């Protein structure tokens, strides 16, 4: 028996046509690249604690959703950023996420923002490259 798709013959409502929809794209807002994990605390409620100076430098807000990629073991996780003391150079995986890294692992932390295609066309993400146990930061 032959199946026939009737979907193609049904016209889309005007409100769903691409030219009528203002779509929000998820664009890289900022990134902390090659951050070194300083601790992993299993007995905590969750998140990644990050030195407040480095949050500010990258443009990540406390409680903002972040994507963390562990460069040592290829683990990826979504969590949220929390503030660690200024000047501590701390990057601590907390809660269940602590099982996905070890102190000394290098991680990349990314935050994304919803933008229209027009907004994204002129946007350049802030990229902060860390080295020397999180003491040296280069902003690209």
mmCIF file of N, CA and C in Angstrom:
data_model
loop_
_atom_site.group_PDB
_atom_site.id
_atom_site.type_symbol
_atom_site.label_atom_id
_atom_site.label_comp_id
_atom_site.label_asym_id
_atom_site.label_seq_id
_atom_site.Cartn_x
_atom_site.Cartn_y
_atom_site.Cartn_z
ATOM 1 N N UNK A 1 0.837 -1.174 0.000
ATOM 2 C CA UNK A 1 0.000 0.000 0.000
ATOM 3 C C UNK A 1 0.881 1.236 0.000
ATOM 4 N N UNK A 2 0.399 2.248 -0.637
ATOM 5 C CA UNK A 2 1.199 3.470 -0.697
ATOM 6 C C UNK A 2 0.632 4.490 0.283
ATOM 7 N N UNK A 3 1.554 5.139 0.971
ATOM 8 C CA UNK A 3 1.181 6.186 1.926
ATOM 9 C C UNK A 3 1.362 7.520 1.230
ATOM 10 N N UNK A 4 0.444 8.423 1.480
ATOM 11 C CA UNK A 4 0.562 9.746 0.888
ATOM 12 C C UNK A 4 0.549 10.765 2.011
ATOM 13 N N UNK A 5 1.517 11.648 1.990
ATOM 14 C CA UNK A 5 1.596 12.697 2.997
ATOM 15 C C UNK A 5 0.715 13.861 2.575
ATOM 16 N N UNK A 6 -0.220 14.200 3.422
ATOM 17 C CA UNK A 6 -1.098 15.320 3.111
ATOM 18 C C UNK A 6 -0.577 16.627 3.703
ATOM 19 N N UNK A 7 0.473 16.535 4.495
ATOM 20 C CA UNK A 7 1.013 17.739 5.149
ATOM 21 C C UNK A 7 1.457 18.778 4.142
ATOM 22 N N UNK A 8 2.093 18.346 3.063
ATOM 23 C CA UNK A 8 2.643 19.291 2.100
ATOM 24 C C UNK A 8 1.553 20.085 1.397
ATOM 25 N N UNK A 9 0.360 19.534 1.311
ATOM 26 C CA UNK A 9 -0.694 20.237 0.595
ATOM 27 C C UNK A 9 -1.501 21.170 1.494
ATOM 28 N N UNK A 10 -1.263 21.124 2.801
ATOM 29 C CA UNK A 10 -1.994 21.994 3.720
ATOM 30 C C UNK A 10 -1.229 23.316 3.849
ATOM 31 N N UNK A 11 -1.861 24.434 3.499
ATOM 32 C CA UNK A 11 -1.133 25.701 3.596
ATOM 33 C C UNK A 11 -0.858 26.094 5.049
ATOM 34 N N UNK A 12 0.286 26.703 5.271
ATOM 35 C CA UNK A 12 0.631 27.195 6.607
ATOM 36 C C UNK A 12 -0.146 28.470 6.885
ATOM 37 N N UNK A 13 -0.585 28.643 8.129
ATOM 38 C CA UNK A 13 -1.199 29.923 8.468
ATOM 39 C C UNK A 13 -0.167 31.040 8.303
ATOM 40 N N UNK A 14 -0.621 32.234 7.969
ATOM 41 C CA UNK A 14 0.292 33.372 7.743
ATOM 42 C C UNK A 14 1.199 33.609 8.940
ATOM 43 N N UNK A 15 0.707 33.354 10.158
ATOM 44 C CA UNK A 15 1.509 33.613 11.360
ATOM 45 C C UNK A 15 2.677 32.648 11.511
ATOM 46 N N UNK A 16 2.701 31.535 10.775
ATOM 47 C CA UNK A 16 3.790 30.565 10.884
ATOM 48 C C UNK A 16 4.740 30.597 9.689
ATOM 49 N N UNK A 17 4.505 31.482 8.746
ATOM 50 C CA UNK A 17 5.410 31.594 7.607
ATOM 51 C C UNK A 17 6.719 32.230 8.081
ATOM 52 N N UNK A 18 7.870 31.768 7.574
ATOM 53 C CA UNK A 18 9.160 32.274 8.052
ATOM 54 C C UNK A 18 9.274 33.792 8.048
ATOM 55 N N UNK A 19 8.735 34.438 7.034
ATOM 56 C CA UNK A 19 8.854 35.895 6.963
ATOM 57 C C UNK A 19 8.001 36.606 8.020
ATOM 58 N N UNK A 20 7.059 35.889 8.645
ATOM 59 C CA UNK A 20 6.170 36.502 9.641
ATOM 60 C C UNK A 20 6.617 36.219 11.078
ATOM 61 N N UNK A 21 7.627 35.362 11.242
ATOM 62 C CA UNK A 21 8.041 34.955 12.580
ATOM 63 C C UNK A 21 9.350 35.656 12.955
ATOM 64 N N UNK A 22 9.380 36.297 14.109
ATOM 65 C CA UNK A 22 10.605 36.880 14.631
ATOM 66 C C UNK A 22 11.225 35.837 15.552
ATOM 67 N N UNK A 23 12.199 35.099 15.050
ATOM 68 C CA UNK A 23 12.773 34.000 15.808
ATOM 69 C C UNK A 23 13.937 34.476 16.657
ATOM 70 N N UNK A 24 14.048 33.873 17.840
ATOM 71 C CA UNK A 24 15.190 34.104 18.711
ATOM 72 C C UNK A 24 16.168 32.961 18.499
ATOM 73 N N UNK A 25 17.382 33.283 18.102
ATOM 74 C CA UNK A 25 18.438 32.300 17.928
ATOM 75 C C UNK A 25 19.278 32.291 19.193
ATOM 76 N N UNK A 26 19.800 31.145 19.581
ATOM 77 C CA UNK A 26 20.691 31.052 20.728
ATOM 78 C C UNK A 26 22.116 31.269 20.234
ATOM 79 N N UNK A 27 22.681 32.427 20.589
ATOM 80 C CA UNK A 27 23.998 32.842 20.109
ATOM 81 C C UNK A 27 24.968 32.860 21.285
ATOM 82 N N UNK A 28 26.216 32.464 21.043
ATOM 83 C CA UNK A 28 27.232 32.525 22.091
ATOM 84 C C UNK A 28 27.363 33.961 22.570
ATOM 85 N N UNK A 29 27.105 34.174 23.863
ATOM 86 C CA UNK A 29 27.220 35.502 24.471
ATOM 87 C C UNK A 29 28.642 35.733 24.964
ATOM 88 N N UNK A 30 29.184 34.743 25.666
ATOM 89 C CA UNK A 30 30.524 34.877 26.231
ATOM 90 C C UNK A 30 31.068 33.501 26.613
ATOM 91 N N UNK A 31 32.385 33.489 26.843
ATOM 92 C CA UNK A 31 33.018 32.207 27.156
ATOM 93 C C UNK A 31 34.256 32.429 28.004
ATOM 94 N N UNK A 32 34.439 31.557 28.990
ATOM 95 C CA UNK A 32 35.685 31.444 29.750
ATOM 96 C C UNK A 32 36.369 30.183 29.222
ATOM 97 N N UNK A 33 37.502 30.343 28.585
ATOM 98 C CA UNK A 33 38.170 29.227 27.908
ATOM 99 C C UNK A 33 39.393 28.780 28.702
ATOM 100 N N UNK A 34 39.513 27.474 28.885
ATOM 101 C CA UNK A 34 40.644 26.838 29.571
ATOM 102 C C UNK A 34 40.735 27.226 31.048
ATOM 103 N N UNK A 35 39.579 27.315 31.692
ATOM 104 C CA UNK A 35 39.559 27.522 33.146
ATOM 105 C C UNK A 35 39.968 26.210 33.814
ATOM 106 N N UNK A 36 40.742 26.304 34.857
ATOM 107 C CA UNK A 36 41.176 25.116 35.581
ATOM 108 C C UNK A 36 40.265 24.894 36.785
ATOM 109 N N UNK A 37 39.670 23.697 36.882
ATOM 110 C CA UNK A 37 38.853 23.382 38.049
ATOM 111 C C UNK A 37 39.738 23.374 39.293
ATOM 112 N N UNK A 38 39.296 24.069 40.326
ATOM 113 C CA UNK A 38 40.062 24.121 41.568
ATOM 114 C C UNK A 38 39.518 23.155 42.605
ATOM 115 N N UNK A 39 38.247 22.749 42.451
ATOM 116 C CA UNK A 39 37.632 21.822 43.413
ATOM 117 C C UNK A 39 36.392 21.207 42.787
ATOM 118 N N UNK A 40 35.946 20.102 43.376
ATOM 119 C CA UNK A 40 34.700 19.429 43.008
ATOM 120 C C UNK A 40 34.044 18.994 44.315
ATOM 121 N N UNK A 41 32.878 19.559 44.622
ATOM 122 C CA UNK A 41 32.191 19.308 45.895
ATOM 123 C C UNK A 41 30.897 18.549 45.654
ATOM 124 N N UNK A 42 30.920 17.247 45.909
ATOM 125 C CA UNK A 42 29.744 16.413 45.679
ATOM 126 C C UNK A 42 28.591 16.774 46.617
ATOM 127 N N UNK A 43 28.880 17.074 47.873
ATOM 128 C CA UNK A 43 27.829 17.331 48.860
ATOM 129 C C UNK A 43 27.411 18.789 48.865
ATOM 130 N N UNK A 44 26.874 19.231 47.743
ATOM 131 C CA UNK A 44 26.386 20.585 47.589
ATOM 132 C C UNK A 44 25.198 20.512 46.652
ATOM 133 N N UNK A 45 24.391 21.536 46.604
ATOM 134 C CA UNK A 45 23.138 21.454 45.854
ATOM 135 C C UNK A 45 23.259 21.594 44.341
ATOM 136 N N UNK A 46 24.392 21.957 43.816
ATOM 137 C CA UNK A 46 24.559 22.033 42.372
ATOM 138 C C UNK A 46 25.178 23.336 41.941
ATOM 139 N N UNK A 47 25.586 23.430 40.704
ATOM 140 C CA UNK A 47 26.094 24.643 40.085
ATOM 141 C C UNK A 47 27.601 24.588 39.858
ATOM 142 N N UNK A 48 28.138 25.683 39.363
ATOM 143 C CA UNK A 48 29.580 25.871 39.226
ATOM 144 C C UNK A 48 29.892 27.213 39.864
ATOM 145 N N UNK A 49 30.698 27.212 40.908
ATOM 146 C CA UNK A 49 31.087 28.475 41.531
ATOM 147 C C UNK A 49 32.308 29.019 40.794
ATOM 148 N N UNK A 50 32.232 30.336 40.495
ATOM 149 C CA UNK A 50 33.256 31.007 39.695
ATOM 150 C C UNK A 50 33.627 32.314 40.389
ATOM 151 N N UNK A 51 34.914 32.586 40.479
ATOM 152 C CA UNK A 51 35.438 33.841 41.020
ATOM 153 C C UNK A 51 34.634 35.017 40.452
ATOM 154 N N UNK A 52 34.133 35.900 41.326
ATOM 155 C CA UNK A 52 33.300 37.028 40.893
ATOM 156 C C UNK A 52 34.039 37.924 39.911
ATOM 157 N N UNK A 53 35.339 38.112 40.076
ATOM 158 C CA UNK A 53 36.101 38.926 39.122
ATOM 159 C C UNK A 53 36.032 38.326 37.719
ATOM 160 N N UNK A 54 36.109 37.001 37.630
ATOM 161 C CA UNK A 54 36.089 36.337 36.323
ATOM 162 C C UNK A 54 34.680 36.308 35.739
ATOM 163 N N UNK A 55 33.654 36.193 36.598
ATOM 164 C CA UNK A 55 32.270 36.334 36.115
ATOM 165 C C UNK A 55 32.100 37.696 35.451
ATOM 166 N N UNK A 56 32.540 38.745 36.153
ATOM 167 C CA UNK A 56 32.410 40.102 35.630
ATOM 168 C C UNK A 56 33.194 40.285 34.334
ATOM 169 N N UNK A 57 34.411 39.759 34.288
ATOM 170 C CA UNK A 57 35.251 39.900 33.110
ATOM 171 C C UNK A 57 34.604 39.257 31.885
ATOM 172 N N UNK A 58 34.000 38.087 32.075
ATOM 173 C CA UNK A 58 33.361 37.380 30.961
ATOM 174 C C UNK A 58 31.981 37.943 30.636
ATOM 175 N N UNK A 59 31.306 38.500 31.638
ATOM 176 C CA UNK A 59 29.938 38.970 31.422
ATOM 177 C C UNK A 59 28.902 37.923 31.764
ATOM 178 N N UNK A 60 29.237 36.989 32.657
ATOM 179 C CA UNK A 60 28.295 35.968 33.122
ATOM 180 C C UNK A 60 27.677 36.451 34.425
ATOM 181 N N UNK A 61 26.372 36.352 34.541
ATOM 182 C CA UNK A 61 25.673 36.790 35.747
ATOM 183 C C UNK A 61 25.510 35.635 36.728
ATOM 184 N N UNK A 62 25.513 35.915 38.024
ATOM 185 C CA UNK A 62 25.184 34.853 38.988
ATOM 186 C C UNK A 62 23.806 34.269 38.661
ATOM 187 N N UNK A 63 23.698 32.966 38.709
ATOM 188 C CA UNK A 63 22.487 32.184 38.435
ATOM 189 C C UNK A 63 22.159 32.076 36.942
ATOM 190 N N UNK A 64 23.038 32.571 36.081
ATOM 191 C CA UNK A 64 22.827 32.428 34.641
ATOM 192 C C UNK A 64 23.122 30.985 34.225
ATOM 193 N N UNK A 65 22.320 30.483 33.300
ATOM 194 C CA UNK A 65 22.533 29.143 32.757
ATOM 195 C C UNK A 65 23.831 29.126 31.956
ATOM 196 N N UNK A 66 24.632 28.084 32.179
ATOM 197 C CA UNK A 66 25.901 27.939 31.469
ATOM 198 C C UNK A 66 26.063 26.507 30.956
ATOM 199 N N UNK A 67 26.850 26.377 29.930
ATOM 200 C CA UNK A 67 27.262 25.077 29.400
ATOM 201 C C UNK A 67 28.727 24.920 29.753
ATOM 202 N N UNK A 68 29.077 23.786 30.359
ATOM 203 C CA UNK A 68 30.452 23.505 30.775
ATOM 204 C C UNK A 68 30.943 22.296 29.978
ATOM 205 N N UNK A 69 32.101 22.452 29.331
ATOM 206 C CA UNK A 69 32.711 21.359 28.575
ATOM 207 C C UNK A 69 34.059 21.063 29.209
ATOM 208 N N UNK A 70 34.231 19.835 29.682
ATOM 209 C CA UNK A 70 35.480 19.413 30.296
ATOM 210 C C UNK A 70 36.417 18.944 29.181
ATOM 211 N N UNK A 71 37.533 19.633 29.012
ATOM 212 C CA UNK A 71 38.460 19.306 27.933
ATOM 213 C C UNK A 71 39.282 18.060 28.231
ATOM 214 N N UNK A 72 39.332 17.639 29.496
ATOM 215 C CA UNK A 72 40.103 16.446 29.849
ATOM 216 C C UNK A 72 39.344 15.156 29.566
ATOM 217 N N UNK A 73 38.016 15.164 29.765
ATOM 218 C CA UNK A 73 37.262 13.910 29.612
ATOM 219 C C UNK A 73 36.084 14.019 28.658
ATOM 220 N N UNK A 74 35.892 15.168 28.005
ATOM 221 C CA UNK A 74 34.838 15.411 27.011
ATOM 222 C C UNK A 74 33.429 15.430 27.601
ATOM 223 N N UNK A 75 33.289 15.469 28.907
ATOM 224 C CA UNK A 75 31.964 15.578 29.524
ATOM 225 C C UNK A 75 31.409 16.974 29.274
ATOM 226 N N UNK A 76 30.086 17.040 29.049
ATOM 227 C CA UNK A 76 29.379 18.313 28.861
ATOM 228 C C UNK A 76 28.223 18.342 29.834
ATOM 229 N N UNK A 77 27.993 19.507 30.424
ATOM 230 C CA UNK A 77 26.849 19.621 31.326
ATOM 231 C C UNK A 77 26.316 21.034 31.317
ATOM 232 N N UNK A 78 25.014 21.140 31.574
ATOM 233 C CA UNK A 78 24.380 22.432 31.753
ATOM 234 C C UNK A 78 24.125 22.625 33.232
ATOM 235 N N UNK A 79 24.424 23.808 33.720
ATOM 236 C CA UNK A 79 24.180 24.140 35.117
ATOM 237 C C UNK A 79 24.011 25.643 35.187
ATOM 238 N N UNK A 80 24.242 26.231 36.338
ATOM 239 C CA UNK A 80 24.174 27.684 36.468
ATOM 240 C C UNK A 80 25.391 28.158 37.252
ATOM 241 N N UNK A 81 25.754 29.405 37.030
ATOM 242 C CA UNK A 81 26.920 29.990 37.687
ATOM 243 C C UNK A 81 26.526 30.556 39.042
ATOM 244 N N UNK A 82 27.378 30.341 40.032
ATOM 245 C CA UNK A 82 27.221 31.047 41.301
ATOM 246 C C UNK A 82 28.539 31.749 41.609
ATOM 247 N N UNK A 83 28.428 32.749 42.442
ATOM 248 C CA UNK A 83 29.554 33.617 42.739
ATOM 249 C C UNK A 83 30.470 33.017 43.798
ATOM 250 N N UNK A 84 31.757 32.939 43.465
ATOM 251 C CA UNK A 84 32.806 32.599 44.437
ATOM 252 C C UNK A 84 33.488 33.914 44.816
ATOM 253 N N UNK A 85 34.209 33.945 45.928
ATOM 254 C CA UNK A 85 34.844 35.202 46.370
ATOM 255 C C UNK A 85 35.749 35.813 45.303
ATOM 256 N N UNK A 86 35.699 37.143 45.219
ATOM 257 C CA UNK A 86 36.576 37.884 44.304
ATOM 258 C C UNK A 86 38.037 37.558 44.597
ATOM 259 N N UNK A 87 38.798 37.347 43.540
ATOM 260 C CA UNK A 87 40.222 37.102 43.691
ATOM 261 C C UNK A 87 40.586 35.679 44.067
ATOM 262 N N UNK A 88 39.588 34.822 44.276
ATOM 263 C CA UNK A 88 39.860 33.434 44.691
ATOM 264 C C UNK A 88 40.365 32.574 43.541
ATOM 265 N N UNK A 89 40.042 32.979 42.306
ATOM 266 C CA UNK A 89 40.353 32.210 41.091
ATOM 267 C C UNK A 89 39.697 30.826 41.128
ATOM 268 N N UNK A 90 38.623 30.715 41.881
ATOM 269 C CA UNK A 90 37.914 29.444 42.079
ATOM 270 C C UNK A 90 37.024 29.083 40.898
ATOM 271 N N UNK A 91 37.050 27.804 40.534
ATOM 272 C CA UNK A 91 36.113 27.157 39.625
ATOM 273 C C UNK A 91 35.798 25.821 40.280
ATOM 274 N N UNK A 92 34.643 25.714 40.927
ATOM 275 C CA UNK A 92 34.301 24.511 41.678
ATOM 276 C C UNK A 92 33.005 23.911 41.163
ATOM 277 N N UNK A 93 33.073 22.681 40.655
ATOM 278 C CA UNK A 93 31.871 21.936 40.268
ATOM 279 C C UNK A 93 31.197 21.427 41.530
ATOM 280 N N UNK A 94 29.893 21.646 41.624
ATOM 281 C CA UNK A 94 29.146 21.291 42.827
ATOM 282 C C UNK A 94 28.032 20.293 42.534
ATOM 283 N N UNK A 95 27.658 19.530 43.547
ATOM 284 C CA UNK A 95 26.559 18.571 43.425
ATOM 285 C C UNK A 95 26.932 17.414 42.513
ATOM 286 N N UNK A 96 25.927 16.866 41.835
ATOM 287 C CA UNK A 96 26.146 15.702 40.967
ATOM 288 C C UNK A 96 27.175 15.987 39.876
ATOM 289 N N UNK A 97 27.249 17.238 39.429
ATOM 290 C CA UNK A 97 28.217 17.608 38.388
ATOM 291 C C UNK A 97 29.652 17.368 38.840
ATOM 292 N N UNK A 98 29.883 17.328 40.146
ATOM 293 C CA UNK A 98 31.236 17.103 40.667
ATOM 294 C C UNK A 98 31.788 15.757 40.210
ATOM 295 N N UNK A 99 30.927 14.839 39.819
ATOM 296 C CA UNK A 99 31.377 13.527 39.320
ATOM 297 C C UNK A 99 31.926 13.611 37.899
ATOM 298 N N UNK A 100 31.754 14.771 37.246
ATOM 299 C CA UNK A 100 32.154 14.911 35.845
ATOM 300 C C UNK A 100 33.491 15.613 35.658
ATOM 301 N N UNK A 101 34.187 15.863 36.757
ATOM 302 C CA UNK A 101 35.482 16.513 36.647
ATOM 303 C C UNK A 101 36.337 16.261 37.862
ATOM 304 N N UNK A 102 37.601 16.624 37.743
ATOM 305 C CA UNK A 102 38.563 16.523 38.836
ATOM 306 C C UNK A 102 39.317 17.842 38.949
ATOM 307 N N UNK A 103 39.734 18.213 40.152
ATOM 308 C CA UNK A 103 40.573 19.411 40.263
ATOM 309 C C UNK A 103 41.758 19.296 39.303
ATOM 310 N N UNK A 104 42.024 20.375 38.606
ATOM 311 C CA UNK A 104 43.091 20.382 37.605
ATOM 312 C C UNK A 104 42.587 20.225 36.182
ATOM 313 N N UNK A 105 41.363 19.697 36.002
ATOM 314 C CA UNK A 105 40.802 19.581 34.653
ATOM 315 C C UNK A 105 40.596 20.971 34.064
ATOM 316 N N UNK A 106 40.780 21.075 32.749
ATOM 317 C CA UNK A 106 40.515 22.323 32.040
ATOM 318 C C UNK A 106 39.104 22.280 31.482
ATOM 319 N N UNK A 107 38.353 23.357 31.690
ATOM 320 C CA UNK A 107 36.974 23.432 31.221
ATOM 321 C C UNK A 107 36.759 24.717 30.431
ATOM 322 N N UNK A 108 35.787 24.677 29.543
ATOM 323 C CA UNK A 108 35.307 25.859 28.849
ATOM 324 C C UNK A 108 33.893 26.099 29.321
ATOM 325 N N UNK A 109 33.593 27.335 29.712
ATOM 326 C CA UNK A 109 32.287 27.702 30.244
ATOM 327 C C UNK A 109 31.672 28.700 29.277
ATOM 328 N N UNK A 110 30.476 28.393 28.776
ATOM 329 C CA UNK A 110 29.822 29.246 27.790
ATOM 330 C C UNK A 110 28.443 29.666 28.269
ATOM 331 N N UNK A 111 28.074 30.903 27.941
ATOM 332 C CA UNK A 111 26.718 31.398 28.171
ATOM 333 C C UNK A 111 26.185 31.857 26.815
ATOM 334 N N UNK A 112 24.888 31.680 26.617
ATOM 335 C CA UNK A 112 24.252 32.013 25.347
ATOM 336 C C UNK A 112 23.138 33.025 25.590
ATOM 337 N N UNK A 113 22.776 33.761 24.557
ATOM 338 C CA UNK A 113 21.701 34.739 24.660
ATOM 339 C C UNK A 113 20.785 34.605 23.453
ATOM 340 N N UNK A 114 19.495 34.837 23.662
ATOM 341 C CA UNK A 114 18.532 34.835 22.565
ATOM 342 C C UNK A 114 18.612 36.146 21.803
ATOM 343 N N UNK A 115 18.799 36.061 20.501
ATOM 344 C CA UNK A 115 18.894 37.253 19.649
ATOM 345 C C UNK A 115 18.157 36.991 18.350
ATOM 346 N N UNK A 116 17.705 38.064 17.735
ATOM 347 C CA UNK A 116 17.166 37.934 16.386
ATOM 348 C C UNK A 116 18.348 37.784 15.435
ATOM 349 N N UNK A 117 18.079 37.369 14.216
ATOM 350 C CA UNK A 117 19.145 37.235 13.219
ATOM 351 C C UNK A 117 19.830 38.581 12.987
ATOM 352 N N UNK A 118 19.057 39.657 13.031
ATOM 353 C CA UNK A 118 19.629 40.988 12.833
ATOM 354 C C UNK A 118 20.561 41.360 13.985
ATOM 355 N N UNK A 119 20.153 41.086 15.213
ATOM 356 C CA UNK A 119 21.006 41.375 16.373
ATOM 357 C C UNK A 119 22.273 40.523 16.338
ATOM 358 N N UNK A 120 22.130 39.265 15.985
ATOM 359 C CA UNK A 120 23.271 38.344 15.960
ATOM 360 C C UNK A 120 24.284 38.735 14.889
ATOM 361 N N UNK A 121 23.805 39.308 13.785
ATOM 362 C CA UNK A 121 24.709 39.648 12.675
ATOM 363 C C UNK A 121 25.790 40.629 13.096
ATOM 364 N N UNK A 122 25.503 41.513 14.048
ATOM 365 C CA UNK A 122 26.496 42.489 14.457
ATOM 366 C C UNK A 122 27.108 42.219 15.811
ATOM 367 N N UNK A 123 26.881 41.026 16.353
ATOM 368 C CA UNK A 123 27.329 40.725 17.714
ATOM 369 C C UNK A 123 28.644 39.958 17.710
ATOM 370 N N UNK A 124 29.551 40.315 18.612
ATOM 371 C CA UNK A 124 30.796 39.575 18.802
ATOM 372 C C UNK A 124 30.836 39.110 20.255
ATOM 373 N N UNK A 125 30.925 37.802 20.486
ATOM 374 C CA UNK A 125 30.969 37.313 21.871
ATOM 375 C C UNK A 125 32.261 37.716 22.579
ATOM 376 N N UNK A 126 32.167 37.843 23.882
ATOM 377 C CA UNK A 126 33.360 38.121 24.700
ATOM 378 C C UNK A 126 33.995 36.771 25.030
ATOM 379 N N UNK A 127 35.268 36.625 24.726
ATOM 380 C CA UNK A 127 35.999 35.389 24.991
ATOM 381 C C UNK A 127 37.164 35.719 25.922
ATOM 382 N N UNK A 128 37.198 35.036 27.068
ATOM 383 C CA UNK A 128 38.274 35.219 28.040
ATOM 384 C C UNK A 128 39.058 33.911 28.094
ATOM 385 N N UNK A 129 40.335 33.974 27.751
ATOM 386 C CA UNK A 129 41.203 32.794 27.778
ATOM 387 C C UNK A 129 42.025 32.862 29.062
ATOM 388 N N UNK A 130 41.929 31.794 29.859
ATOM 389 C CA UNK A 130 42.644 31.743 31.137
ATOM 390 C C UNK A 130 43.872 30.854 31.028
ATOM 391 N N UNK A 131 44.873 31.153 31.863
ATOM 392 C CA UNK A 131 46.068 30.313 31.960
ATOM 393 C C UNK A 131 46.681 30.532 33.325
ATOM 394 N N UNK A 132 47.749 29.835 33.602
ATOM 395 C CA UNK A 132 48.493 30.011 34.847
ATOM 396 C C UNK A 132 47.590 29.844 36.077
ATOM 397 N N UNK A 133 46.886 28.685 36.106
ATOM 398 C CA UNK A 133 45.982 28.363 37.233
ATOM 399 C C UNK A 133 44.952 29.467 37.476
ATOM 400 N N UNK A 134 44.376 29.972 36.372
ATOM 401 C CA UNK A 134 43.302 30.974 36.393
ATOM 402 C C UNK A 134 43.777 32.360 36.797
ATOM 403 N N UNK A 135 45.085 32.582 36.854
ATOM 404 C CA UNK A 135 45.608 33.884 37.288
ATOM 405 C C UNK A 135 45.774 34.865 36.121
ATOM 406 N N UNK A 136 45.955 34.343 34.909
ATOM 407 C CA UNK A 136 46.155 35.197 33.750
ATOM 408 C C UNK A 136 44.944 35.097 32.847
ATOM 409 N N UNK A 137 44.372 36.248 32.497
ATOM 410 C CA UNK A 137 43.197 36.279 31.634
ATOM 411 C C UNK A 137 43.472 37.186 30.440
ATOM 412 N N UNK A 138 43.230 36.665 29.251
ATOM 413 C CA UNK A 138 43.356 37.439 28.029
ATOM 414 C C UNK A 138 41.964 37.547 27.416
ATOM 415 N N UNK A 139 41.505 38.775 27.176
ATOM 416 C CA UNK A 139 40.180 38.982 26.583
ATOM 417 C C UNK A 139 40.342 39.156 25.085
ATOM 418 N N UNK A 140 39.643 38.311 24.334
ATOM 419 C CA UNK A 140 39.696 38.402 22.856
ATOM 420 C C UNK A 140 38.497 39.150 22.349
#
